[in-house]
Amino acid sequence: MERTHENGTLRLSDAGTEVVLVGWVAKRRNLGSLVFIDLRDRSGIVQITFDETTAAKVKDVRSEYVLQVRGTVQKRSAVNLKMPTGEIEVLAQDVVIINSAKTPPITIADDTDTNEDTRLRYRYLDLRRSVLQKNLILRHRICMIARQTLDELGFIEVETPILARSTPEGARDYLVPSRIYNGKFWALPQSPQIYKQLLMIGGMEKYFQIARCFRDEDLRADRQPEFTQIDIEMSFRDEDAIFAVVEKLMQNIFAGTVNYKLEDRFVRIKYRDAIAKYGTDKPDLRFGNEINDLSELFADTEFQVFRTVLDNGGMIGAVKFENIADRYSRKGLDKLQEFVRHGFKAKALAYLKMEKGVLTGSIAKPLSDAEKQAVIEKLALTDNDLVLVIADTPKVSLSALGALRVRIAHECDLIPAETMYKFAWITEFPMFEYSEEEGRWVASHHPFTAVNEADVDKLFTDPGNVSSRAYDLVLNGYELLSGSIRIHDQDLQEKVFEAIGLTMEEAKERFGFFLEAFKYGTPPHGGVGIGLERLTMVLAGTDNIRDVVAFPTTNSSLDLMSDAPNVVDEKQLQVLGIKIDE
Amino acid sequence: MERTHENGTLRLSDAGTEVVLVGWVAKRRNLGSLVFIDLRDRSGIVQITFDETTAAKVKDVRSEYVLQVRGTVQKRSAVNLKMPTGEIEVLAQDVVIINSAKTPPITIADDTDTNEDTRLRYRYLDLRRSVLQKNLILRHRICMIARQTLDELGFIEVETPILARSTPEGARDYLVPSRIYNGKFWALPQSPQIYKQLLMIGGMEKYFQIARCFRDEDLRADRQPEFTQIDIEMSFRDEDAIFAVVEKLMQNIFAGTVNYKLEDRFVRIKYRDAIAKYGTDKPDLRFGNEINDLSELFADTEFQVFRTVLDNGGMIGAVKFENIADRYSRKGLDKLQEFVRHGFKAKALAYLKMEKGVLTGSIAKPLSDAEKQAVIEKLALTDNDLVLVIADTPKVSLSALGALRVRIAHECDLIPAETMYKFAWITEFPMFEYSEEEGRWVASHHPFTAVNEADVDKLFTDPGNVSSRAYDLVLNGYELLSGSIRIHDQDLQEKVFEAIGLTMEEAKERFGFFLEAFKYGTPPHGGVGIGLERLTMVLAGTDNIRDVVAFPTTNSSLDLMSDAPNVVDEKQLQVLGIKIDE
C-alpha cells in the first residue's frame, strides 16, 4: 500500500479515484458515528471521512498522529471554499496508524497563537505550519532560479572555505581554536570577499556562490549569526555588465516565484542625487514626492528662522503631497513634528496647506506674499496639497524629509497597488568618510573599492568628495545588495592607502598575502553580494527573518531548540589548548 | 573595445573574423621581427601573432601580464594539433596592456613541476592551470545536475545551521566560543544528520542540501577539515525509493559530465555476501574473480595445514584468475606472499597453477589426487589459470583474498576497458559491533538506524547477528555514500538503546531534545549522504582531494596561502572569555 497522491492536490476532478494518502492529523471531529480527520502533508490538507465501518479504527487517534489512509475521493456535501481541496473529501476504506504523537505544546496552524519562543523551542513542530513550509520552498525556488540563471550566463559556483584566516580588525569574526596548532585560530568568514577576488586573480572570470556568512554582531532584530549571500564576481567587465547580470537574475526570480514582471533595466541614481531627492541612499521609488530644495527661493527671505538657517549653511527642504492636506489635522501634524524631532533631531517641522487657492499653515504668516506665490508656482500646488518643510542643516533636513516621505506614503496609501516592486541602482557612493574616532579618513566600503576616475586627482586634496565605483541595489526602500568595482591597479591602490593614512608597510601587515596576490596579473573585476534572507523576506511578504530560516536563533543569538551555545567538556577544551577565562 | 570571443573557442571556421580577446600571457616567443604570445583565458589558449606594426607594443610584456587584443583570426601556417585552437592564430591589430605581473613563483602549466606546497601557497596562481579550472567547473556541473535532478523529484534544498550544538561525544567537533555567552560554545556540524531528521519530523518529506561538513580529524591524506556532502532525506518511503533517487542522480551526473550511461538499476549485495565473495564491503565489481570457500571440499583433508585451520574454525579461501599463471613467477608470488603477510597478518599464501592439465604449485604436493581433481572441477580450471589460496581465520582469509583480487586485477589488466564505472548497493550492514575498549556492543552506524525487522528478536540474544537497514553505495571499490532507514518507532528505539547498554535516562542525557522531537508524530524516513569531493575525484580521474577543492589545506590542516590558522589578538580572546592554556 504505497502513497498514490499528495493530500493538497486532490480536486473535484479526482472524484471516484481510489487513493492512498499519508500525513499528520491536523484536526479531528466526531459527528455521531462519523469521524472527520483533516490530514496534512507538505502539499496541504484534505478531509478524510471515516464512516461506521472505519471510525472505530481511528478512535484513539489524536492530533499529529501519522496515518496512512486508503479511500475514495468523493464530492463533499458541504463545500469549504477556504480550502483548495474543499470541494472533496476522501471516504476511508482502510487506515494504518503509522505513529502516535504526544499532545503538541504549540498550536500548529498558520494563525498560531503560541508565542515565538515556545515555537522556536519546538521548531520541528512549528515547521509543520504551511506558511513556514511555503517560505522554505520559496527560498529553495529562489536559489534554484539564481543558480540556473547564473549558470546559463557562464558563472561557475565555487565553494570557498568556512575555516578561514582571522583578519586583524576581526572584532566581528567567530573564532575556531585549532586542536592541531594550539594557540592558533581559524575564523568564520564574514563574506567570501577575499576568496572571490582571489578567484578572479586565479582566472575564474565569472564566479558565484550561494555562501554562508558569519557575523558576530550585537543583538539586532533582523540579523542572525549566520546568513546567506548570493555572491557574484566577474572579471574584465564594468558596471553595465554586472548590473545586467543582476537585473536578469532579479527578473527571473520575481517572474519564477511571484509571477511579477520587472522592468528590463533598473533605474540608476547617483548617490548624491538619491540623498538630494529622497534624503536616503535607500529610496523607495514606488512613489514620487521628491524633496525640493527651496533654499534659493528663500535666498533673500526676511523670515528670521529661514534667514538664520540659510546664513549658517543650512537648507530649506520641502516635500509636496498632493490632495491629502485635509487628512492631517493639527494633531496629526504634531505627531509628524514629534517624529522628526525625536528620530532626526530636526529643530522643527513646518507645513503649508493649499486651501481654496490660499496657502495656510504654520509658516503662512511669516512668509511674504511673493514668497508664498513663488512656492505655489515652484511646487505647482493645487487645492488640498500638503507641503512639509524642514529648515535645518542639509543632513537633518534631507534625512527627516526622506523619512516623512515614506511615512506619509504608507499612512495615505500613496504607493500604487500595481507597483509592487521598484528597483534602483544607487551608484557613485563616497569613497571615504571621516572617522571622528580615528581622526582620519577611512574607506566607506573597503579600501579595495575602485575610485571614480574623474575623482582620482581629489584623493589628497578633497577626499570627502571622491566618489567610488561602489553601488547598491535598493528595492522598495531596502538595500538588497551592495557591491563595487575593485581596484586592480597597484599604483591606485597605493594612493588609496596613502589617502587613508596607511603606508604600504602597514597595509602589508594588515592585508598580507592578499596584496601580494594582486601583483601577479590581476584582471579588472567587480561584483555584488545579495542578502538571500532579505530577498526571501520581500518575496514572502514577511518582516521576520525567522520566517525564512529553517532553524533560526532568537534575537539574542540563542538556539532554543537544541539549547546552543552550550557548555562543553573540560576535556574538549584541553585538547584545543584553551581555558575559560573566569 | 569589449571582448567579443573566448580564446579557447576559436576555430578555423572563425578565420577572417575580427575579434577582441582578453587574458593572461601564458607564453611569449620572439621570432625575428615577429612576437608570438599564447593568450590564456578560462576557455583555453590561443596564439596571437604580433607583426612588425604591433610587436613594439608588447616588447615589455612578460608572463602573466593581462592583455586585451584586437585582431583577426587567420589560418595558421604551422598547425599545432595538440591545441584545440591549433589550426588558427590571431593577427594582432591593437593591444592594451591591462595589467603587469611579477614573475610567477610557480610554473603555470598542466604539467607543472613546482612542488605542491609552493603551489598551495600561491593557490591563486595555481588555479590558472586549466586542469584545476576544469575540475572546479566539473564540481559545479555535478552540483547543478544534482540540484536539478532532486528539484525535479520534489526535493527541497534547506540550509541547516553551521553554528550548531556540540554533542557529548564531540571529540571531533570544531568549537566556536560564544562572545555573548562566555563559557559556552557552538560546534560546527559533522553532518546535517540531526537537522535533516528534524526536518522530516517537521513535515518537509523530501529534503536535500549540498552541505558543508566539518570534522576535526587527525591527519589523513584524503581528508580536509571541511568537506561537502550531497545530503538527502525522505519520509514515508523505503530503500527502494531512496535507491531509485540516488540511481537517477548518478545516472544524470555521469551522463551530464563524462557522457557515460550507467545501468538503469544498480546491483544490490547484502553485506554478508559482499564479505563472503569479495572480502570487503567496498567491492570493486568491474571484474569477477570472486572468493570461493573450499572449506567443505577439504572437510576430510589429511593435509595437516588445512586440517589445523579447519579444526580451529578457519576457512580455506581461494580465488581463481584465468589464464595468467605464466605471469607470476616464484618471485612475483613471493611479493604477493609478503603483501598478505604484512598487510593482512595472513600466515601464508598458497597457490596452484594449471599447467598442461596438471595442477602444480606450492600445495600441489600435499593434496591428494582426489582433492586436486575436486578443486579443478569446483573452480572449472583450464590451462594457465592461477589459484591463490589462503587458509586462515575467515576474517584474515577473506580480507587478504579480497585485497589480492583487486591487486591482481590491476597488475594484469583484468578490468574491461568498457566498464569504467560499476556501482553496487551494499545492504543489511551489521547493526552492532563489539567494542573491546568499552566492553559492550555499540551501534555500527548510529543508534537511530532501523533494525531489520526479521532480526528484532535477536536484539538481546544475538546482537552480533542483527542486521540493520544501513546501506552504502560503492563505486569501483570506493564508498561513495552511506545512509540508512532511521528508527521512527519509540519502542524499537528504546530496545536498541537497551541493547547497547543505555538506559532511557542516559539516552536522554546524551541525545536530549532530539529524542523528545521523536515523540510528536515522526514519519518513517531515511536518507543518504554523498561525499561530493570523492564523487568529483572519481569523475575528474584524480586521487588528490586538493585537485577538486578551490582553496584546500595541506594534509596537516594548514592553509599555506593565507597562513591559517593563525594567532589572534589578545583582545579578541578577552571578549570571547577564553585564554590560551599555556
mmCIF file of N, CA and C in Angstrom, chain B residues 528-564:
data_model
loop_
_atom_site.group_PDB
_atom_site.id
_atom_site.type_symbol
_atom_site.label_atom_id
_atom_site.label_comp_id
_atom_site.label_asym_id
_atom_site.label_seq_id
_atom_site.Cartn_x
_atom_site.Cartn_y
_atom_site.Cartn_z
ATOM 1 N N VAL B 528 20.542 9.506 2.687
ATOM 2 C CA VAL B 528 21.945 9.245 2.364
ATOM 3 C C VAL B 528 22.748 10.532 2.473
ATOM 4 N N GLY B 529 24.042 10.373 2.568
ATOM 5 C CA GLY B 529 24.971 11.494 2.446
ATOM 6 C C GLY B 529 26.065 11.088 1.467
ATOM 7 N N ILE B 530 26.197 11.856 0.401
ATOM 8 C CA ILE B 530 27.137 11.515 -0.677
ATOM 9 C C ILE B 530 28.352 12.437 -0.591
ATOM 10 N N GLY B 531 29.532 11.875 -0.535
ATOM 11 C CA GLY B 531 30.746 12.694 -0.480
ATOM 12 C C GLY B 531 30.996 13.366 -1.810
ATOM 13 N N LEU B 532 30.858 14.693 -1.838
ATOM 14 C CA LEU B 532 30.998 15.414 -3.111
ATOM 15 C C LEU B 532 32.432 15.391 -3.621
ATOM 16 N N GLU B 533 33.390 15.537 -2.716
ATOM 17 C CA GLU B 533 34.784 15.539 -3.165
ATOM 18 C C GLU B 533 35.146 14.183 -3.785
ATOM 19 N N ARG B 534 34.746 13.099 -3.116
ATOM 20 C CA ARG B 534 35.054 11.762 -3.646
ATOM 21 C C ARG B 534 34.444 11.582 -5.033
ATOM 22 N N LEU B 535 33.175 11.969 -5.159
ATOM 23 C CA LEU B 535 32.483 11.831 -6.445
ATOM 24 C C LEU B 535 33.190 12.649 -7.534
ATOM 25 N N THR B 536 33.582 13.864 -7.174
ATOM 26 C CA THR B 536 34.268 14.715 -8.160
ATOM 27 C C THR B 536 35.621 14.115 -8.521
ATOM 28 N N MET B 537 36.309 13.574 -7.515
ATOM 29 C CA MET B 537 37.614 12.954 -7.787
ATOM 30 C C MET B 537 37.474 11.802 -8.774
ATOM 31 N N VAL B 538 36.454 10.972 -8.572
ATOM 32 C CA VAL B 538 36.228 9.844 -9.474
ATOM 33 C C VAL B 538 36.012 10.353 -10.901
ATOM 34 N N LEU B 539 35.178 11.378 -11.031
ATOM 35 C CA LEU B 539 34.844 11.863 -12.368
ATOM 36 C C LEU B 539 35.993 12.656 -12.989
ATOM 37 N N ALA B 540 36.821 13.268 -12.137
ATOM 38 C CA ALA B 540 37.977 14.012 -12.658
ATOM 39 C C ALA B 540 39.158 13.084 -12.905
ATOM 40 N N GLY B 541 39.076 11.871 -12.364
ATOM 41 C CA GLY B 541 40.179 10.936 -12.534
ATOM 42 C C GLY B 541 41.418 11.343 -11.756
ATOM 43 N N THR B 542 41.237 11.827 -10.530
ATOM 44 C CA THR B 542 42.381 12.192 -9.715
ATOM 45 C C THR B 542 42.294 11.512 -8.350
ATOM 46 N N ASP B 543 43.460 11.259 -7.756
ATOM 47 C CA ASP B 543 43.499 10.682 -6.414
ATOM 48 C C ASP B 543 43.759 11.746 -5.358
ATOM 49 N N ASN B 544 43.967 12.989 -5.781
ATOM 50 C CA ASN B 544 44.343 14.047 -4.862
ATOM 51 C C ASN B 544 43.134 14.933 -4.577
ATOM 52 N N ILE B 545 42.672 14.889 -3.327
ATOM 53 C CA ILE B 545 41.460 15.652 -2.978
ATOM 54 C C ILE B 545 41.662 17.145 -3.232
ATOM 55 N N ARG B 546 42.918 17.615 -3.139
ATOM 56 C CA ARG B 546 43.173 19.039 -3.351
ATOM 57 C C ARG B 546 42.958 19.467 -4.809
ATOM 58 N N ASP B 547 42.864 18.476 -5.698
ATOM 59 C CA ASP B 547 42.591 18.807 -7.101
ATOM 60 C C ASP B 547 41.138 19.206 -7.325
ATOM 61 N N VAL B 548 40.272 18.961 -6.352
ATOM 62 C CA VAL B 548 38.846 19.254 -6.568
ATOM 63 C C VAL B 548 38.306 20.244 -5.528
ATOM 64 N N VAL B 549 39.208 20.888 -4.800
ATOM 65 C CA VAL B 549 38.825 21.884 -3.788
ATOM 66 C C VAL B 549 39.499 23.202 -4.171
ATOM 67 N N ALA B 550 38.745 24.295 -4.177
ATOM 68 C CA ALA B 550 39.316 25.559 -4.656
ATOM 69 C C ALA B 550 40.462 26.031 -3.770
ATOM 70 N N PHE B 551 40.217 26.041 -2.453
ATOM 71 C CA PHE B 551 41.233 26.531 -1.525
ATOM 72 C C PHE B 551 41.448 25.488 -0.440
ATOM 73 N N PRO B 552 42.246 24.458 -0.734
ATOM 74 C CA PRO B 552 42.401 23.349 0.211
ATOM 75 C C PRO B 552 43.452 23.631 1.275
ATOM 76 N N THR B 553 43.449 22.807 2.308
ATOM 77 C CA THR B 553 44.538 22.824 3.270
ATOM 78 C C THR B 553 45.503 21.697 2.914
ATOM 79 N N THR B 554 46.667 21.741 3.532
ATOM 80 C CA THR B 554 47.603 20.633 3.400
ATOM 81 C C THR B 554 47.064 19.425 4.173
ATOM 82 N N ASN B 555 47.765 18.296 4.073
ATOM 83 C CA ASN B 555 47.381 17.121 4.862
ATOM 84 C C ASN B 555 47.425 17.402 6.350
ATOM 85 N N SER B 556 48.218 18.382 6.731
ATOM 86 C CA SER B 556 48.281 18.697 8.148
ATOM 87 C C SER B 556 47.428 19.915 8.477
ATOM 88 N N SER B 557 46.356 20.091 7.716
ATOM 89 C CA SER B 557 45.348 21.110 8.037
ATOM 90 C C SER B 557 45.886 22.522 8.113
ATOM 91 N N LEU B 558 46.770 22.856 7.214
ATOM 92 C CA LEU B 558 47.280 24.226 7.155
ATOM 93 C C LEU B 558 46.822 24.861 5.851
ATOM 94 N N ASP B 559 46.378 26.098 5.929
ATOM 95 C CA ASP B 559 46.148 26.872 4.727
ATOM 96 C C ASP B 559 47.417 27.685 4.473
ATOM 97 N N LEU B 560 48.220 27.207 3.547
ATOM 98 C CA LEU B 560 49.519 27.856 3.298
ATOM 99 C C LEU B 560 49.365 29.195 2.607
ATOM 100 N N MET B 561 48.264 29.375 1.897
ATOM 101 C CA MET B 561 48.074 30.618 1.156
ATOM 102 C C MET B 561 47.867 31.801 2.103
ATOM 103 N N SER B 562 46.939 31.633 3.041
ATOM 104 C CA SER B 562 46.650 32.764 3.933
ATOM 105 C C SER B 562 47.335 32.586 5.285
ATOM 106 N N ASP B 563 48.086 31.493 5.429
ATOM 107 C CA ASP B 563 48.764 31.207 6.686
ATOM 108 C C ASP B 563 47.743 31.118 7.829
ATOM 109 N N ALA B 564 46.836 30.188 7.702
ATOM 110 C CA ALA B 564 45.819 29.950 8.731
ATOM 111 C C ALA B 564 45.870 28.469 9.125
#
